[in-house]
Short mmCIF file of C-alpha atoms in Angstrom, two decimals:
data_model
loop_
_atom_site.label_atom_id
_atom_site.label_comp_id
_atom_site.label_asym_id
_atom_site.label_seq_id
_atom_site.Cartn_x
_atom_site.Cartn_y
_atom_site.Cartn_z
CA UNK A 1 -23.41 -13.75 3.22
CA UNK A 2 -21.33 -12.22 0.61
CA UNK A 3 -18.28 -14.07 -0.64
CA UNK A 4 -14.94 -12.44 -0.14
CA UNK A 5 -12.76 -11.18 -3.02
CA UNK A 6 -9.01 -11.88 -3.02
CA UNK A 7 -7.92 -7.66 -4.30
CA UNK A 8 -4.18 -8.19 -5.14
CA UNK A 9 -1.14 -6.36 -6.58
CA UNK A 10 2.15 -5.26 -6.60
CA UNK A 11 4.24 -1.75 -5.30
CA UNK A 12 6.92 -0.55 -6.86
CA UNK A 13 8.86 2.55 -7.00
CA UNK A 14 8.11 4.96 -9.59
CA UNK A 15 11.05 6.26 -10.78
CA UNK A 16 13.18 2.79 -10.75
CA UNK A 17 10.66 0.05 -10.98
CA UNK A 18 12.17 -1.76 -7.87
CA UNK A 19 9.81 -3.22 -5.68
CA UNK A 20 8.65 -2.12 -2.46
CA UNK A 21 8.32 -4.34 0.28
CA UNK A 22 7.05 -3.28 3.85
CA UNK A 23 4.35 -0.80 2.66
CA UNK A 24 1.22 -0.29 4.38
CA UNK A 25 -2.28 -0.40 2.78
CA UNK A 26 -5.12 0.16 4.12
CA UNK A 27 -9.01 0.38 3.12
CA UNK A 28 -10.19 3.93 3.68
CA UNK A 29 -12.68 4.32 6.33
CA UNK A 30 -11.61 0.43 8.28
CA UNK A 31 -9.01 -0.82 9.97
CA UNK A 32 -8.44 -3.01 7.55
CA UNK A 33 -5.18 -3.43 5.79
CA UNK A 34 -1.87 -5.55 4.62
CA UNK A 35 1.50 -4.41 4.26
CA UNK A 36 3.48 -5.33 0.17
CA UNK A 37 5.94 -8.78 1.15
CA UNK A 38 9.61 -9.15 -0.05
CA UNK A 39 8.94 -9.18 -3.29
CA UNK A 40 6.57 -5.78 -3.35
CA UNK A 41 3.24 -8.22 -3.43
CA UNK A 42 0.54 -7.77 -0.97
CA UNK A 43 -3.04 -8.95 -1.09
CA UNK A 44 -6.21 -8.21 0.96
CA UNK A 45 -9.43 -10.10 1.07
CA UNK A 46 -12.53 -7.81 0.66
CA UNK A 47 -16.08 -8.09 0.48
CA UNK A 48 -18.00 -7.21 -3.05
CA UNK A 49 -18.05 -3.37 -3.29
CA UNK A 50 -16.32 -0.47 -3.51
CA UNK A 51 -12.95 0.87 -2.15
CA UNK A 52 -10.59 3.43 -1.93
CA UNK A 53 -6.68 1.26 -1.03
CA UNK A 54 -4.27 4.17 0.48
CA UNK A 55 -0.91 3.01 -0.14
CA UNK A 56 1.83 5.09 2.69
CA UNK A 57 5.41 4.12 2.62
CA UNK A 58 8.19 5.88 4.70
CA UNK A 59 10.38 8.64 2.15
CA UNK A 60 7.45 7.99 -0.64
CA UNK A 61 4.43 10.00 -1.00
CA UNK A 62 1.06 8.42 -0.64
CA UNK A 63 -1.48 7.17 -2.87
CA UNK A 64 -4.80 6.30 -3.04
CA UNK A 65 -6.78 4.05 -6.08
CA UNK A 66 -10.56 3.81 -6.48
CA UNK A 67 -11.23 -0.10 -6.94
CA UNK A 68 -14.72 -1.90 -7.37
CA UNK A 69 -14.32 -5.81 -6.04
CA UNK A 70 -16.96 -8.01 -7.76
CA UNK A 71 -17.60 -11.41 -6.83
CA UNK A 72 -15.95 -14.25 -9.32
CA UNK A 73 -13.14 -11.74 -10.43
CA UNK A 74 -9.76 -11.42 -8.80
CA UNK A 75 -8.99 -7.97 -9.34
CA UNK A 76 -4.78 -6.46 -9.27
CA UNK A 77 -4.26 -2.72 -8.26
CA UNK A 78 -0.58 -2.09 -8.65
CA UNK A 79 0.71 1.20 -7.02
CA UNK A 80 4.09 2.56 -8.14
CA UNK A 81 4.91 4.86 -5.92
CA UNK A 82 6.87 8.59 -6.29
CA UNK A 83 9.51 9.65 -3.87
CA UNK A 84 9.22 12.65 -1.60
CA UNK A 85 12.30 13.94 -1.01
CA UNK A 86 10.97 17.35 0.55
CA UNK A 87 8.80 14.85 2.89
CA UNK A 88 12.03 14.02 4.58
CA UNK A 89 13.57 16.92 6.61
CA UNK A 90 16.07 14.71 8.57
CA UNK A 91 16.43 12.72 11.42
CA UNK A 92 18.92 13.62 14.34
CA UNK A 93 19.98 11.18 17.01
CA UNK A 94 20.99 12.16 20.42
CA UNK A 95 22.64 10.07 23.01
CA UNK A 96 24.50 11.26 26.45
CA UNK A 97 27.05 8.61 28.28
CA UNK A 98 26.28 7.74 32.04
#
């Protein structure tokens, strides 16, 4: 049985460098998948082979990376992610009183 391979990295927004916490990735093709911690980190145990990580973040355009795991390394695949202002056309909140 092949070892698994810690893939790790960090998201960040393009444009200010701030990290990104809360944003999902997930293997293309599986359900498989983390979401970046507090500090914009996020890491996802893989077999040896190769990927495609889609990184989707709410108000951020998406992302994917091409990313070969081989067994003894501990690759990083940082995403820094662009905004997408037009990708946001408003939210509008209705309530009624009974």
């Amino acid at each position: 049985m092949a070892q698994q391979v810690m893939l790790k990295g960090t998201v960040t927004d393009a444009s200010t460098g701030e990290v990104l916490p809360g944003v999902n990735l997930m293997i293309d093709g599986s359900n498989l998948g983390a979401a970046s911690q507090i500090g914009g980190d996020y890491f996802i145990y893989l077999k040896p082979g190769k990927y495609v990580i889609i990184a989707q973040f709410v108000g951020y355009k998406t992302d994917k990376k091409s990313v070969t795991i081989t067994s003894g390394e501990t690759p990083v695949l940082n995403f820094a992610l662009e905004q997408d202002v037009l990708g946001l056309e408003g939210v509008a909140v209705i309530g009624s009183r009974r």
